[in-house]
Short mmCIF file of C-alpha atoms in Angstrom, two decimals:
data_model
loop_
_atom_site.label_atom_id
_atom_site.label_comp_id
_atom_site.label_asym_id
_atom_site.label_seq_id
_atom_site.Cartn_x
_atom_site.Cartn_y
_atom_site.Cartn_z
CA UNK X 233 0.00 0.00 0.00
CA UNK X 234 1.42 3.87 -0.60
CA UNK X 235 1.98 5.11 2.54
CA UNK X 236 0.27 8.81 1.10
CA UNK X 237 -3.08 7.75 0.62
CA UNK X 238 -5.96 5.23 2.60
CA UNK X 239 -8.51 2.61 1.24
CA UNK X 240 -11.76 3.51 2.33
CA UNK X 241 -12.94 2.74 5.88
CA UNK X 242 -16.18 0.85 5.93
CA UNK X 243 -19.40 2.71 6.38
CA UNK X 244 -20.43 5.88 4.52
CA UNK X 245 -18.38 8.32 3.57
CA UNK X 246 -18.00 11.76 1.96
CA UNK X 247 -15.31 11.98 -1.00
CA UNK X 248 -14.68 15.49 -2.33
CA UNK X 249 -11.77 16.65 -4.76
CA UNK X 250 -9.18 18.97 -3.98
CA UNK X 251 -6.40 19.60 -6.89
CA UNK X 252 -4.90 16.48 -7.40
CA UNK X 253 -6.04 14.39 -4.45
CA UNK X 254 -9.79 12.59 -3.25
CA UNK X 255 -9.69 12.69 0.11
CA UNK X 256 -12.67 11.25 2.41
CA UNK X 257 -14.37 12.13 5.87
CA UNK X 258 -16.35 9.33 7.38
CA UNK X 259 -19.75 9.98 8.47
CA UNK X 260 -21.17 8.58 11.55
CA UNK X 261 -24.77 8.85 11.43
CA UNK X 262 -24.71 12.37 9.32
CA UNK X 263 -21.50 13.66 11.52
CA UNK X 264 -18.44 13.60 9.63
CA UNK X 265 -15.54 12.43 11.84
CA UNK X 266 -12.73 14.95 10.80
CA UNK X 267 -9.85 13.32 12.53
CA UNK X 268 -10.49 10.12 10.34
CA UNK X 269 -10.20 12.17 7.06
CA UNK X 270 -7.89 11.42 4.64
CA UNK X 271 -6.65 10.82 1.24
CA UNK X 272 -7.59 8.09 -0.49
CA UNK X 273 -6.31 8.63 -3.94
CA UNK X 274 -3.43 11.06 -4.93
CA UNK X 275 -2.58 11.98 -8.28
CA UNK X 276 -0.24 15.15 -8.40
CA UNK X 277 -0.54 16.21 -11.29
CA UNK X 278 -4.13 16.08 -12.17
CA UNK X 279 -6.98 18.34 -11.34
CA UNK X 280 -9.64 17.09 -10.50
CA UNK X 281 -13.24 18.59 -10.78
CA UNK X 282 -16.46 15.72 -10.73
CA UNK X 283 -16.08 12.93 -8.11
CA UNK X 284 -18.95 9.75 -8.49
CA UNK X 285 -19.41 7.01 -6.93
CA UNK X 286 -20.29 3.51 -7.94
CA UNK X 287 -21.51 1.69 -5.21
CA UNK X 288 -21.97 -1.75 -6.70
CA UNK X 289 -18.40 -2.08 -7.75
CA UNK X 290 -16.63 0.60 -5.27
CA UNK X 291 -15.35 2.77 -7.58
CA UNK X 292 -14.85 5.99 -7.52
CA UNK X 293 -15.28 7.94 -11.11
CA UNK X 294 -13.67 11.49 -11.99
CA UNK X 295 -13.03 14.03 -14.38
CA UNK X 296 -9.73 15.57 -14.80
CA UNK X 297 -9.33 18.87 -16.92
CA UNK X 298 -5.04 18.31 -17.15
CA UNK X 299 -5.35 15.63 -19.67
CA UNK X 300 -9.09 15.78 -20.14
CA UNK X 301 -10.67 12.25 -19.48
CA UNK X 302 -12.99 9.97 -17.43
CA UNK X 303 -11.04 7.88 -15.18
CA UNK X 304 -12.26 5.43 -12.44
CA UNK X 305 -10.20 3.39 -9.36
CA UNK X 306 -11.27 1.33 -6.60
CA UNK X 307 -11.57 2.80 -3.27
CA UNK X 308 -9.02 -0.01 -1.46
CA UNK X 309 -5.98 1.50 -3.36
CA UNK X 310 -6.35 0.36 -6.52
CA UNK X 311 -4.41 2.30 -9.66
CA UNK X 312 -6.30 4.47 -12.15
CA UNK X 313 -8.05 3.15 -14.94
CA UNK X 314 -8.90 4.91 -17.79
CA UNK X 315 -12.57 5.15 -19.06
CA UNK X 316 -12.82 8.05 -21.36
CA UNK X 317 -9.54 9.21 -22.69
CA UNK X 318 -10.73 11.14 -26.43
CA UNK X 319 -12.91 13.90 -27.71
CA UNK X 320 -13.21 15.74 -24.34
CA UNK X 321 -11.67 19.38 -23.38
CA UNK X 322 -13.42 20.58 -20.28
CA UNK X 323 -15.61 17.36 -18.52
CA UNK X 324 -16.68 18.62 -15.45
CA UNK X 325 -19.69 17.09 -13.58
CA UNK X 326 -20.54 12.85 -13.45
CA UNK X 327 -22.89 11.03 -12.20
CA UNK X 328 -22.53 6.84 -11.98
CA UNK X 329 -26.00 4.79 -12.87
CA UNK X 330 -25.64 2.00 -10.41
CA UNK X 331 -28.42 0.42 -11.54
CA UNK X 332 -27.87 1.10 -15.89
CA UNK X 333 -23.91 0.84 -14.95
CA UNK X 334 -23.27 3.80 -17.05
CA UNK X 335 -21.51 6.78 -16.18
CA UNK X 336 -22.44 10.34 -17.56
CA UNK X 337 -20.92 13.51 -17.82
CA UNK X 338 -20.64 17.36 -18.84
CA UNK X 339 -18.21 19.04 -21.34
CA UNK X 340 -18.23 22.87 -20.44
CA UNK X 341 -15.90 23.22 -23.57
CA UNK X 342 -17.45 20.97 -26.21
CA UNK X 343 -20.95 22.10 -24.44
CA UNK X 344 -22.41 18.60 -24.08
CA UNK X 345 -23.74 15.77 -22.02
CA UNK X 346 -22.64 12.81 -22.94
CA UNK X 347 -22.80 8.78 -21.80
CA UNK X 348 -21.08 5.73 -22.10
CA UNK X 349 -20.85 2.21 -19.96
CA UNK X 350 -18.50 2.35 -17.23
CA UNK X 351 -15.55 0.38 -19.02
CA UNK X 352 -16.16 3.30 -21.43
CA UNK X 353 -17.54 1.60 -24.64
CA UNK X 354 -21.11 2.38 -26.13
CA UNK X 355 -20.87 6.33 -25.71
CA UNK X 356 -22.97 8.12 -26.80
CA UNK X 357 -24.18 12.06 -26.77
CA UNK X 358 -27.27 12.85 -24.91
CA UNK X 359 -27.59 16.67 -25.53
CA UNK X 360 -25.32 19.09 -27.52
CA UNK X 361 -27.94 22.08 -28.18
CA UNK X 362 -28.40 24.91 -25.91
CA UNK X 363 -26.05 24.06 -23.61
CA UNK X 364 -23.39 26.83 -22.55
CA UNK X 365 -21.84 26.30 -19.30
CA UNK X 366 -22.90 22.28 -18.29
CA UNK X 367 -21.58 21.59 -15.04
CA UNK X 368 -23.27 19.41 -12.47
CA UNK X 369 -25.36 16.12 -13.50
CA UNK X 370 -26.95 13.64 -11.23
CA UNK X 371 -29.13 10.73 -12.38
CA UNK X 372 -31.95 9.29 -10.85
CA UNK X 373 -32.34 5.78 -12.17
CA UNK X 374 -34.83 3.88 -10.30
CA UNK X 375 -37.58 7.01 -12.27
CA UNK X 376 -35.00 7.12 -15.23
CA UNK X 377 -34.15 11.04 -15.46
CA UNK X 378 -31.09 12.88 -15.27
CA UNK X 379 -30.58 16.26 -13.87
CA UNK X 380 -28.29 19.12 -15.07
CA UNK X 381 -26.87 22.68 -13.97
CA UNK X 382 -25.50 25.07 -16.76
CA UNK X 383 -24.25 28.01 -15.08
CA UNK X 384 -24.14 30.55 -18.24
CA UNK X 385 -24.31 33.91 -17.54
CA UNK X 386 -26.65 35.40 -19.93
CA UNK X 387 -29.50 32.46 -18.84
CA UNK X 388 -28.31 30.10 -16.46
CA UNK X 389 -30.90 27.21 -16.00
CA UNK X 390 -31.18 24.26 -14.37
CA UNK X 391 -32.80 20.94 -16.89
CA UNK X 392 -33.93 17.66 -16.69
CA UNK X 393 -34.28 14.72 -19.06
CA UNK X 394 -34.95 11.16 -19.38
CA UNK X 395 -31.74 9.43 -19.95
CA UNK X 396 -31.31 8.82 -22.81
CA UNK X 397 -31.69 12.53 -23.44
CA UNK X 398 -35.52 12.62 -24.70
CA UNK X 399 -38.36 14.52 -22.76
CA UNK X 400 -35.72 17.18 -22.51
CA UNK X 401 -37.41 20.41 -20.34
CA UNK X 402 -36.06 23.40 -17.96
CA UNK X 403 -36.63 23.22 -14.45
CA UNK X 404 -35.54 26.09 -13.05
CA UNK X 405 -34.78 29.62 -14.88
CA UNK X 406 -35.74 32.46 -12.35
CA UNK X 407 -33.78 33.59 -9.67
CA UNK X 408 -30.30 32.26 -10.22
CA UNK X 409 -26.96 33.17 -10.74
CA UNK X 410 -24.12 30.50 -11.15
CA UNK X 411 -26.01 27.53 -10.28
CA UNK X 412 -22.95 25.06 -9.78
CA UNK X 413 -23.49 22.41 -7.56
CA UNK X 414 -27.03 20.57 -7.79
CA UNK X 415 -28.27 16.94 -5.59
CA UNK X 416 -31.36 14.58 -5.31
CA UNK X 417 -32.31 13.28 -2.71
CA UNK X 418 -34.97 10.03 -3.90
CA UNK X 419 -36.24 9.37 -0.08
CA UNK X 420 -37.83 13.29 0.22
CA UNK X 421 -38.27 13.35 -3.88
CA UNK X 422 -36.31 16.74 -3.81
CA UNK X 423 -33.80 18.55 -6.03
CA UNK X 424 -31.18 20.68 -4.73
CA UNK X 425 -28.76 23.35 -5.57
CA UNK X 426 -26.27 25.14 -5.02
CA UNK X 427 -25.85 28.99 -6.43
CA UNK X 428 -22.51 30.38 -6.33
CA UNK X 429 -24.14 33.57 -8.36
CA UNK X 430 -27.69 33.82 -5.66
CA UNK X 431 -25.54 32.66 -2.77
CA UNK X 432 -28.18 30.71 -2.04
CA UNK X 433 -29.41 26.71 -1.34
CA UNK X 434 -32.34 25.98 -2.93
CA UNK X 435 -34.49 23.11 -3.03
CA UNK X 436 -37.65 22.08 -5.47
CA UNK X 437 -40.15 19.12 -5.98
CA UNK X 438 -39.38 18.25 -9.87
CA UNK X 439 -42.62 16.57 -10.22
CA UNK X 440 -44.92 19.17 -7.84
CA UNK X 441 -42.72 22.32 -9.14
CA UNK X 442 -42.56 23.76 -5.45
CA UNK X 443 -39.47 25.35 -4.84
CA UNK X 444 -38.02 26.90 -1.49
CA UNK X 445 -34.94 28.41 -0.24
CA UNK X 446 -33.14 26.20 2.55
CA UNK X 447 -30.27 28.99 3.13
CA UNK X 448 -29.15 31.97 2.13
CA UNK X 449 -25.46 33.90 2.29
CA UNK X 450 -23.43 31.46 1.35
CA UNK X 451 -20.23 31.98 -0.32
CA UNK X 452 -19.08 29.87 -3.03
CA UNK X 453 -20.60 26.67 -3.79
CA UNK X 454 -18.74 24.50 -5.94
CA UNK X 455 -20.04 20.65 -5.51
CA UNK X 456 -22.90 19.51 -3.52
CA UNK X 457 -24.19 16.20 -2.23
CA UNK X 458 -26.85 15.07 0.39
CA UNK X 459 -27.60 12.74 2.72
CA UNK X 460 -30.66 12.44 4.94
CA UNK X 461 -31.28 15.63 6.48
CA UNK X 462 -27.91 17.24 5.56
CA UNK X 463 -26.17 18.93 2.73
CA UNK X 464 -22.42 18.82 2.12
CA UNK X 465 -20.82 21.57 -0.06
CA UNK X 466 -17.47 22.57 -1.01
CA UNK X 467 -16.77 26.11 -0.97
CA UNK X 468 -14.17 27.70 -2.87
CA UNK X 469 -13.87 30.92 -0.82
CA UNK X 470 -13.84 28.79 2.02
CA UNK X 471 -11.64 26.11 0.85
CA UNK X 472 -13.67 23.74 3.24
CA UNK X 473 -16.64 21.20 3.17
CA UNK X 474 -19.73 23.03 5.04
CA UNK X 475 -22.71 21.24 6.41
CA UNK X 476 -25.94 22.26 6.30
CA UNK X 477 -28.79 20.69 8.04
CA UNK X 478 -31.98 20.87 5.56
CA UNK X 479 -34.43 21.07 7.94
CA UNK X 480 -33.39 23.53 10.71
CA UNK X 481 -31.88 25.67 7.12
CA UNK X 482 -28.88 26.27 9.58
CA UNK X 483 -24.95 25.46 8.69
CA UNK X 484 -24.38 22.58 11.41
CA UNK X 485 -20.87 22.03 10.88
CA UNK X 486 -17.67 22.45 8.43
CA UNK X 487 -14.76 20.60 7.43
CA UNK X 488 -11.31 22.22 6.77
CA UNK X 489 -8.70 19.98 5.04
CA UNK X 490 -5.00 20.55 5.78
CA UNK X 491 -4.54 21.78 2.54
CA UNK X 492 -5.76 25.38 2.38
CA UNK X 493 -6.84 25.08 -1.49
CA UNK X 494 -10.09 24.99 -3.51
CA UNK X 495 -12.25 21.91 -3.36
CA UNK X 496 -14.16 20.96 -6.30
CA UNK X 497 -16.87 17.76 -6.59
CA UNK X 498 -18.34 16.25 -4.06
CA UNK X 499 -20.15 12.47 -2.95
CA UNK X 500 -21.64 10.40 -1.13
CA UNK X 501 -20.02 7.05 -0.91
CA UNK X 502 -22.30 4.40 0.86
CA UNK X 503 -21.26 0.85 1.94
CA UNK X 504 -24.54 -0.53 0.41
CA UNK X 505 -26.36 0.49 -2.80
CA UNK X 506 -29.96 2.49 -2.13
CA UNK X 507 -32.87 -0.10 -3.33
CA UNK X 508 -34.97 0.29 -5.92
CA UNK X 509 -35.35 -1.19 -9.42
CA UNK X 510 -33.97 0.24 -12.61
CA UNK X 511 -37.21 1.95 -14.85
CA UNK X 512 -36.38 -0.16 -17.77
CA UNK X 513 -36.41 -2.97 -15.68
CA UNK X 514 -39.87 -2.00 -14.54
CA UNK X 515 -41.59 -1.45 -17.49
CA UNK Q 144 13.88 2.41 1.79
CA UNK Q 145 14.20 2.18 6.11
CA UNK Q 146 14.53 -1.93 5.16
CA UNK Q 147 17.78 -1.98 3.78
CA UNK Q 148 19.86 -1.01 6.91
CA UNK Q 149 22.46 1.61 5.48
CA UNK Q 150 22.79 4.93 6.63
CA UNK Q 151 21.81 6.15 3.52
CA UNK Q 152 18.35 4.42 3.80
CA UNK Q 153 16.61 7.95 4.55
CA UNK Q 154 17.04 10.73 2.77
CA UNK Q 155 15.35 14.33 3.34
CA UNK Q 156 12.09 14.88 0.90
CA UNK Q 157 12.78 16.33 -2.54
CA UNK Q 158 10.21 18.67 -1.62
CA UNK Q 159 10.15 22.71 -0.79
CA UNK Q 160 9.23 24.28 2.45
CA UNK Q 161 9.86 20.87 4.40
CA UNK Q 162 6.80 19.29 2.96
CA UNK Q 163 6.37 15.88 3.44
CA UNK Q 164 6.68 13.04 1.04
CA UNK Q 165 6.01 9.34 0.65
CA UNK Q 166 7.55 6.16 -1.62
CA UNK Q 167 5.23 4.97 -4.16
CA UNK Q 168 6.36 1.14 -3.45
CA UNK Q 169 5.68 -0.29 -6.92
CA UNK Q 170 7.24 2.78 -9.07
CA UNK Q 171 9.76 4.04 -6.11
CA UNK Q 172 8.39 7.41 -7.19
CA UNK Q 173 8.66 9.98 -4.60
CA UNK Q 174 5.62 12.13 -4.15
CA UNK Q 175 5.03 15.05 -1.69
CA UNK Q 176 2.28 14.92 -0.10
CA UNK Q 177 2.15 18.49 1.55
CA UNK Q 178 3.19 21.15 -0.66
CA UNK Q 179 3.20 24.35 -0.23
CA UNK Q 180 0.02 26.97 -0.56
CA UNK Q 181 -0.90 27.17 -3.85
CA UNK Q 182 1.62 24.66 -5.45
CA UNK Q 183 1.14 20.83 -6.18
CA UNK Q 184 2.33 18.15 -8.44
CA UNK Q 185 4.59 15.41 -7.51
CA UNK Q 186 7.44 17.42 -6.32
CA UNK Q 187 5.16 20.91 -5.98
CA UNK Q 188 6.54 21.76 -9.53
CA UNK Q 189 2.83 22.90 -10.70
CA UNK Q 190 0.90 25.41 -9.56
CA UNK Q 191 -2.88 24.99 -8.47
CA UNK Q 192 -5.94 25.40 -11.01
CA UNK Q 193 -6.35 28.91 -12.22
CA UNK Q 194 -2.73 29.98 -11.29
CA UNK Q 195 0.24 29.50 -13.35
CA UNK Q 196 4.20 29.84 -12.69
CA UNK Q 197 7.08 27.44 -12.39
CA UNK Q 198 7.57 27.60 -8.54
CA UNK Q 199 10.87 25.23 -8.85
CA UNK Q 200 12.25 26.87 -11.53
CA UNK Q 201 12.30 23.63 -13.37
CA UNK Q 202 12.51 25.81 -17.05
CA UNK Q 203 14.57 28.88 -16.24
CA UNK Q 204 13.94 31.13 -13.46
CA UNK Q 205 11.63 30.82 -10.62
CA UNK Q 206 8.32 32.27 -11.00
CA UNK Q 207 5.96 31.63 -8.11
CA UNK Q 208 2.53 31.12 -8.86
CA UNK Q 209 0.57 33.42 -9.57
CA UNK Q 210 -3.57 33.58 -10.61
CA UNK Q 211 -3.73 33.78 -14.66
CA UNK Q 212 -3.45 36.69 -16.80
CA UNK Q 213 -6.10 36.89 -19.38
CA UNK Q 214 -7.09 40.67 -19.59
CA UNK Q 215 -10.38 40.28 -17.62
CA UNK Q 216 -11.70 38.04 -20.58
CA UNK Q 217 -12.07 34.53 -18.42
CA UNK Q 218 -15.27 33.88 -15.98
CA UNK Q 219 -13.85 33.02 -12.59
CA UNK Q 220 -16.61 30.47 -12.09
CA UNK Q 221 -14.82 28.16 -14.68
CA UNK Q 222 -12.32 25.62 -14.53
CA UNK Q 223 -8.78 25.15 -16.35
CA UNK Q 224 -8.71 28.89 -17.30
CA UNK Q 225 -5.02 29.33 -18.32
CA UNK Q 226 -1.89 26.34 -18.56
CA UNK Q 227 -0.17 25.95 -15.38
CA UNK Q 228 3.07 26.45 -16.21
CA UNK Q 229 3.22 28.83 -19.30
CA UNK Q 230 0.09 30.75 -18.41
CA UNK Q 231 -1.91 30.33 -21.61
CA UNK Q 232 -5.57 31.37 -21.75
CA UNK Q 233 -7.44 28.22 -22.35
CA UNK Q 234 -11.00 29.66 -22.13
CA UNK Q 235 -11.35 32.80 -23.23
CA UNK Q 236 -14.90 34.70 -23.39
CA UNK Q 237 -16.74 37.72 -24.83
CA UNK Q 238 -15.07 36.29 -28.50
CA UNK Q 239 -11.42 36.88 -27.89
CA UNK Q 240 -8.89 34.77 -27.97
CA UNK Q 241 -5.20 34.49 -28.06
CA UNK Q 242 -2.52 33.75 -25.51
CA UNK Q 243 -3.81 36.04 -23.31
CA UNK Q 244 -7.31 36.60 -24.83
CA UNK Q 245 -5.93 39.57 -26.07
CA UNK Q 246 -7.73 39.34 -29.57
CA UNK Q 247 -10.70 38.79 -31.09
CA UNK Q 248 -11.12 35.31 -32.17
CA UNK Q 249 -11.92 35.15 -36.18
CA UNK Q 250 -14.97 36.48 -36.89
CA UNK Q 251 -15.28 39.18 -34.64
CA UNK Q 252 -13.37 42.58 -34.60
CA UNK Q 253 -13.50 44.96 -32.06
CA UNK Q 254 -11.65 46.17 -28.44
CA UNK Q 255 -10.62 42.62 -26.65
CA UNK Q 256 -9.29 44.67 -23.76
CA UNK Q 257 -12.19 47.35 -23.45
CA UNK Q 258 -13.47 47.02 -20.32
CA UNK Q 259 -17.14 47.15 -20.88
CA UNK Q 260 -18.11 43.90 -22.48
CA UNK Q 261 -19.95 45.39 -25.03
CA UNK Q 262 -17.26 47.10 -26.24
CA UNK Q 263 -15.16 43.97 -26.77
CA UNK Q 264 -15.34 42.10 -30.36
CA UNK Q 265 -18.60 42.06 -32.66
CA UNK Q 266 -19.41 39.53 -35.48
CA UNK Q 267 -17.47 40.84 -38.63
CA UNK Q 268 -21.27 40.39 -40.31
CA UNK Q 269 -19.21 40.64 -43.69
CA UNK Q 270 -22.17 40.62 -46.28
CA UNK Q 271 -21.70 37.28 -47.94
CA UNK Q 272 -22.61 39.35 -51.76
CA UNK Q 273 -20.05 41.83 -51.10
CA UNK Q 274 -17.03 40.21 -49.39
CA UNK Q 275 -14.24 38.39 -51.62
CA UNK Q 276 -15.11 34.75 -51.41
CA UNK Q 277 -18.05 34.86 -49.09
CA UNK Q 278 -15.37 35.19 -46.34
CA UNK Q 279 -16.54 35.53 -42.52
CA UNK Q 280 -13.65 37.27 -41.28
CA UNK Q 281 -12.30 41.04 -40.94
CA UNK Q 282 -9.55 42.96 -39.72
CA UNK Q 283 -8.88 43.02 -35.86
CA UNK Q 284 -9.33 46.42 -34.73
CA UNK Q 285 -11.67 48.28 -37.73
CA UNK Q 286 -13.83 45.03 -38.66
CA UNK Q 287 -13.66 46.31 -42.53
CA UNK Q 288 -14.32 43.14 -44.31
CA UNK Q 289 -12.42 42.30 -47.59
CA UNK Q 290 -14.60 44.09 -49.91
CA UNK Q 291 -15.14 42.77 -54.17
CA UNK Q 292 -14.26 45.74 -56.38
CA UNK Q 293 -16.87 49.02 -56.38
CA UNK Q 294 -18.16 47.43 -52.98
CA UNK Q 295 -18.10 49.78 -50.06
CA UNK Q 296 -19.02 49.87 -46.10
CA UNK Q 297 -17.16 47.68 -43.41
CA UNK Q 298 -19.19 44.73 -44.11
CA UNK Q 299 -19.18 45.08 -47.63
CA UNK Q 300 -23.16 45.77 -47.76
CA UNK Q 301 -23.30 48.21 -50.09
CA UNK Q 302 -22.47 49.80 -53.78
CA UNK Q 303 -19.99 52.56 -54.26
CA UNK Q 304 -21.95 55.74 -55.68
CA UNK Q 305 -22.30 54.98 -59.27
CA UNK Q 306 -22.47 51.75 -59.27
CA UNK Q 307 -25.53 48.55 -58.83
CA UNK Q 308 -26.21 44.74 -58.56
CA UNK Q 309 -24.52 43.76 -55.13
CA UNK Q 310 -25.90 41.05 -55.54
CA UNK Q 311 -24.10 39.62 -58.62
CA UNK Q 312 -21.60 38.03 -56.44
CA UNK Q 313 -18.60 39.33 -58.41
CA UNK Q 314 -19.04 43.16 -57.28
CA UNK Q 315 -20.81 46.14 -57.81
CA UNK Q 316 -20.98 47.16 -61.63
CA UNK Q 317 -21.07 50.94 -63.71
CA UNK Q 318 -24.51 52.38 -63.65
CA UNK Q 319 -24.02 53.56 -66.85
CA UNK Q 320 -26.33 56.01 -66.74
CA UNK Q 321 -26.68 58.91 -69.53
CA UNK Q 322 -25.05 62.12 -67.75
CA UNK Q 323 -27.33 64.56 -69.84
CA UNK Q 324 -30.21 62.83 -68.70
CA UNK Q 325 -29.81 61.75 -64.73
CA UNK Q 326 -29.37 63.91 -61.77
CA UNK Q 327 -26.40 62.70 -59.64
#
């Protein structure tokens, strides 16, 4: 084993990016346990911006902007491998289908969302029209839709899709600013997000359209996961991982690593995969 | 290597400001693991996203980090905005472009270092009738578009005086009108 970076401690825990590394805080219950953190993957030379997680396989999935590609390794120190190496400039968000096992992604540069399976074959483009600034993208399998951010300027929106990129519609329009970290949460059926532009966390029903602010006067979102009541973000003014706790709308804790530098994408790792049944597998 | 029970067996880390390192055990790679602010890379030879430099001085002089230089023409909210280590603008906005977006990117002609957006680079809008070869481009700072002969206006839109049929493709030709009998 290196003696710079950790395999994953059982139980559920947060991974987040910062520059080159992954590093993880266990959670117990939704606390994270700061003196456990560490790094669990360290490549110096890479930056690293979307973090996934696979949770059948225990992989961890990212996108690095150095050499731009889609690469994934297991989470008990196991070397990078490869999954998307061509036709990408800028990938930024990615989000794992557990139950599909696909991974997809963003391209701020190429302005697209794209898929493929996660040993990389069968990819395929999903959307490449009115796109400007893509950057987060989660997928909800077990109802078949995907969710995206683009953070464009002139008419930043948030959008959803089935995913295979049909039934394509805007969400959200009104009231934002640099939307760039966005989470579901499938037991409370809610959509999150996380406005660098608004300083603000917001939250909506996608099905019910009711939408509600959970915090304001943030600072800089960047990535954005949830679990349970909470909210993890990393904040790029802050260099830290902040909790906020959805229901009391408060900040309940934050995380500083050593390393005073930005911190990019954000997940959830969990020990065991959420149930539910893939949609195609339903119909 | 502790294991092999010289004296040499531990050596100081390769790495500035006392940061720590570790042994890679399959490559025997030596990677720092604490570099300092702003730097990173295996032997904090790179500097951090949206900064560029060569903090070791790996390619000539030292030049610490430093956030990148692209004449107000990059959004902070993105990602991989200039090359670490030579400092090149890799996502320029508002249509410039260059090194250090310091141009308009073909097409567009204007001000790339105006300071009101607005003011920055416009389409060229050459008129596809009146430019040589139905080109798209123009010249940086005026935008006048390569006009076909007796054409006239930046964007090659219109007829000199005297002369008709922009649209012929091929430029503007002679009126030919009787001077005893017309009035301009």
């Amino acid at each position: 084993p290196r003696p710079d970076v950790h395999p994953l401690p059982p139980g559920t825990n947060l991974l987040f990016a910062q520059s080159g590394r992954i590093e993880f805080v266990p959670l117990e219950s939704y606390d994270m346990k700061k003196t456990k953190a560490k790094t669990v993957l360290h490549l110096p030379e890479k930056v690293i911006i979307g973090v996934a997680y696979d949770c059948v396989e225990k992989m961890v999935y990212w996108t690095d902007i150095t050499s731009p590609s889609i690469s994934k390794a297991n989470l008990q120190g196991g070397e990078p491998v490869p999954v998307i190496t061509s036709d990408l400039e800028s990938p930024e968000g990615i989000a794992v289908d557990h139950l599909g096992r696909t991974v997809f992604w963003t391209d701020s540069m190429k302005d697209r969302i794209e898929m493929a399976t996660l040993d990389g074959a069968q990819r395929r483009v999903l959307v490449d029209t009115d796109l400007v600034n893509p950057r987060a993208i989660i997928v909800d399998p077990v109802r078949g839709v995907m969710y995206w951010a683009d953070w464009n300027r002139e008419a930043p929106k948030i959008e959803t899709a089935a995913m295979d990129g049909t039934n394509r519609k805007v969400l959200v329009q009104n009231g934002l600013g640099l939307p760039n970290g966005l989470t579901y949460d499938s037991q409370s059926s809610l959509l999150c997000w996380a406005d660098a532009g608004s300083h603000m966390i917001e939250c909506m029903d996608p099905v019910q359209g009711t939408r509600r602010k959970v915090k304001e006067g943030i600072q800089y979102p960047f990535g954005m996961t949830s679990y349970g009541k909470n909210i993890y973000y990393t904040d790029w003014l802050r260099d830290a991982v902040v909790v906020v706790d959805r229901h009391a709308a408060k900040e309940t804790d934050e995380f500083l690593p050593q390393k005073r530098t930005r911190v990019y994408g954000i997940t959830m790792a969990h020990t065991q995969c959420p149930s539910g049944q893939n949609y195609c597998s339903v119909n | 290597d502790s294991t092999v029970g010289s004296p040499r067996d531990c050596q100081p880390c390769p790495c500035p400001g006392g940061s720590t390192c570790a042994v890679v055990p399959k490559t025997k790679e030596v990677v720092c693991t604490n570099c300092p602010a702003g730097t990173t890379g295996k032997s904090c030879e790179l500097c951090d996203d949206g900064f560029f430099g060569d903090p070791l001085g790996q390619d000539g002089p030292v030049r610490a980090c430093r956030a990148c230089k692209c004449n107000d023409n990059i959004d902070p909210n993105a990602v991989g905005n200039c090359d670490r280590e030579t400092g090149e603008c890799l996502k320029c906005i508002y249509n410039t472009d260059g090194f250090f977006c310091d141009r308009c990117k073909e097409g567009f002609y204007g001000k790339p270092l105006a300071s009101d957006p607005k003011d920055k680079c416009k389409p060229c809008s050459c008129s596809p009738y009146g430019t040589v070869g139905r080109q798209t481009s123009c010249l940086q700072v005026t935008g006048q578009c390569t006009c076909l002969p007796h054409v006239t206006n930046r964007d090659c839109s219109a007829c000199e005086p005297g002369y008709f049929n922009l649209r012929s493709g091929t430029g503007c030709e002679r009126c030919n009108c009787n001077p005893i009998g017309s009035t301009d």
